[in-house]
């Protein structure tokens, strides 16, 4: 999986890169939300975006809103030190598929790979649901046949 990381802290960026490449992921690190949005607009090839809650140029909430305005359809995980449920809820409301509480010890790095897999599965399911909704909305008279996995025939 190709993971784009928006992280301005070089130490944390190295730790994330090391943890993810050790699990077989390709990683690109950019220094902020603006750079991540630009990278996605150019290539849109990332399978997942990890975005820091508070970056130098914007917050994760600003990033999620901008990504929605740009119609970018890439799964986003927010990384933040604040375990308050309100942060998780706001991230989800704006389109993030997960919120990872970071800690000084780096313990979150051990579960990050598994969480990426879960989020990627969730993103695939949402994409299938969106395709089905688009198919249903595109024609009222058509008969749509979908299998249990949501694939439209």
PDB file of C-alpha atoms in Angstrom, residues 59-144:
ATOM      1  CA  UNK A  59      -5.294  21.440  11.060  1.00  0.00           C
ATOM      2  CA  UNK A  60      -6.461  17.976  10.106  1.00  0.00           C
ATOM      3  CA  UNK A  61      -9.997  19.372  10.081  1.00  0.00           C
ATOM      4  CA  UNK A  62      -8.936  22.015   7.518  1.00  0.00           C
ATOM      5  CA  UNK A  63      -7.272  19.267   5.466  1.00  0.00           C
ATOM      6  CA  UNK A  64     -10.394  17.083   5.500  1.00  0.00           C
ATOM      7  CA  UNK A  65     -12.601  19.998   4.457  1.00  0.00           C
ATOM      8  CA  UNK A  66     -10.237  20.947   1.621  1.00  0.00           C
ATOM      9  CA  UNK A  67      -9.996  17.326   0.445  1.00  0.00           C
ATOM     10  CA  UNK A  68     -13.805  17.150   0.333  1.00  0.00           C
ATOM     11  CA  UNK A  69     -14.002  20.403  -1.659  1.00  0.00           C
ATOM     12  CA  UNK A  70     -11.453  18.959  -4.102  1.00  0.00           C
ATOM     13  CA  UNK A  71     -13.463  15.702  -4.325  1.00  0.00           C
ATOM     14  CA  UNK A  72     -10.427  13.660  -3.308  1.00  0.00           C
ATOM     15  CA  UNK A  73     -11.478  10.112  -2.557  1.00  0.00           C
ATOM     16  CA  UNK A  74      -8.632   8.720  -0.511  1.00  0.00           C
ATOM     17  CA  UNK A  75      -8.967   7.231   2.966  1.00  0.00           C
ATOM     18  CA  UNK A  76      -7.622   9.488   5.711  1.00  0.00           C
ATOM     19  CA  UNK A  77      -6.426   8.632   9.202  1.00  0.00           C
ATOM     20  CA  UNK A  78      -5.860  11.490  11.647  1.00  0.00           C
ATOM     21  CA  UNK A  79      -2.935  11.256  14.058  1.00  0.00           C
ATOM     22  CA  UNK A  80      -3.241  13.281  17.243  1.00  0.00           C
ATOM     23  CA  UNK A  81      -2.178  13.395  20.886  1.00  0.00           C
ATOM     24  CA  UNK A  82      -5.593  14.341  22.261  1.00  0.00           C
ATOM     25  CA  UNK A  83      -7.695  11.310  23.264  1.00  0.00           C
ATOM     26  CA  UNK A  84     -10.854  13.431  23.644  1.00  0.00           C
ATOM     27  CA  UNK A  85     -13.818  11.791  21.945  1.00  0.00           C
ATOM     28  CA  UNK A  86     -14.875  15.130  20.464  1.00  0.00           C
ATOM     29  CA  UNK A  87     -11.734  15.088  18.259  1.00  0.00           C
ATOM     30  CA  UNK A  88     -12.578  11.611  16.998  1.00  0.00           C
ATOM     31  CA  UNK A  89     -16.176  12.553  16.299  1.00  0.00           C
ATOM     32  CA  UNK A  90     -15.217  15.735  14.444  1.00  0.00           C
ATOM     33  CA  UNK A  91     -12.634  13.843  12.376  1.00  0.00           C
ATOM     34  CA  UNK A  92     -15.217  11.222  11.414  1.00  0.00           C
ATOM     35  CA  UNK A  93     -17.829  13.876  10.640  1.00  0.00           C
ATOM     36  CA  UNK A  94     -15.380  15.475   8.215  1.00  0.00           C
ATOM     37  CA  UNK A  95     -14.574  12.175   6.505  1.00  0.00           C
ATOM     38  CA  UNK A  96     -11.653  10.581   8.346  1.00  0.00           C
ATOM     39  CA  UNK A  97     -11.939   6.825   8.676  1.00  0.00           C
ATOM     40  CA  UNK A  98      -9.873   6.588  11.860  1.00  0.00           C
ATOM     41  CA  UNK A  99      -8.262   8.694  14.578  1.00  0.00           C
ATOM     42  CA  UNK A 100      -5.034   7.354  16.055  1.00  0.00           C
ATOM     43  CA  UNK A 101      -3.953   8.682  19.440  1.00  0.00           C
ATOM     44  CA  UNK A 102      -0.213   9.223  19.298  1.00  0.00           C
ATOM     45  CA  UNK A 103       1.870   8.987  22.417  1.00  0.00           C
ATOM     46  CA  UNK A 104       5.397   9.899  23.389  1.00  0.00           C
ATOM     47  CA  UNK A 105       6.449   6.262  23.705  1.00  0.00           C
ATOM     48  CA  UNK A 106       5.504   5.364  20.129  1.00  0.00           C
ATOM     49  CA  UNK A 107       3.315   2.452  21.244  1.00  0.00           C
ATOM     50  CA  UNK A 108       0.743   3.377  18.584  1.00  0.00           C
ATOM     51  CA  UNK A 109       3.287   2.400  15.911  1.00  0.00           C
ATOM     52  CA  UNK A 110       2.912  -1.293  16.782  1.00  0.00           C
ATOM     53  CA  UNK A 111      -0.778  -1.340  15.882  1.00  0.00           C
ATOM     54  CA  UNK A 112      -0.660   1.119  12.994  1.00  0.00           C
ATOM     55  CA  UNK A 113      -0.287  -1.542  10.293  1.00  0.00           C
ATOM     56  CA  UNK A 114      -3.340  -3.458  11.500  1.00  0.00           C
ATOM     57  CA  UNK A 115      -5.345  -0.245  11.705  1.00  0.00           C
ATOM     58  CA  UNK A 116      -4.329   0.645   8.152  1.00  0.00           C
ATOM     59  CA  UNK A 117      -5.654  -2.706   6.946  1.00  0.00           C
ATOM     60  CA  UNK A 118      -8.964  -2.182   8.746  1.00  0.00           C
ATOM     61  CA  UNK A 119      -9.330   1.336   7.368  1.00  0.00           C
ATOM     62  CA  UNK A 120      -8.493   0.172   3.851  1.00  0.00           C
ATOM     63  CA  UNK A 121     -11.206  -2.502   4.125  1.00  0.00           C
ATOM     64  CA  UNK A 122     -13.671   0.098   5.372  1.00  0.00           C
ATOM     65  CA  UNK A 123     -12.738   2.383   2.468  1.00  0.00           C
ATOM     66  CA  UNK A 124     -13.334  -0.412  -0.066  1.00  0.00           C
ATOM     67  CA  UNK A 125     -16.765  -1.078   1.438  1.00  0.00           C
ATOM     68  CA  UNK A 126     -17.657   2.622   1.291  1.00  0.00           C
ATOM     69  CA  UNK A 127     -16.534   2.768  -2.345  1.00  0.00           C
ATOM     70  CA  UNK A 128     -18.728  -0.230  -3.254  1.00  0.00           C
ATOM     71  CA  UNK A 129     -21.662   1.397  -1.468  1.00  0.00           C
ATOM     72  CA  UNK A 130     -21.065   4.682  -3.314  1.00  0.00           C
ATOM     73  CA  UNK A 131     -20.917   2.869  -6.687  1.00  0.00           C
ATOM     74  CA  UNK A 132     -24.194   1.119  -5.906  1.00  0.00           C
ATOM     75  CA  UNK A 133     -25.827   4.400  -4.861  1.00  0.00           C
ATOM     76  CA  UNK A 134     -24.564   6.073  -8.065  1.00  0.00           C
ATOM     77  CA  UNK A 135     -25.953   3.223 -10.164  1.00  0.00           C
ATOM     78  CA  UNK A 136     -29.324   3.451  -8.458  1.00  0.00           C
ATOM     79  CA  UNK A 137     -29.438   7.220  -8.778  1.00  0.00           C
ATOM     80  CA  UNK A 138     -28.421   7.256 -12.447  1.00  0.00           C
ATOM     81  CA  UNK A 139     -31.574   5.590 -13.679  1.00  0.00           C
ATOM     82  CA  UNK A 140     -34.892   5.011 -12.012  1.00  0.00           C
ATOM     83  CA  UNK A 141     -36.088   2.443 -14.537  1.00  0.00           C
ATOM     84  CA  UNK A 142     -33.020   0.221 -14.685  1.00  0.00           C
ATOM     85  CA  UNK A 143     -32.731  -3.038 -12.847  1.00  0.00           C
ATOM     86  CA  UNK A 144     -29.537  -3.278 -10.843  1.00  0.00           C
TER      87      UNK A 144
END
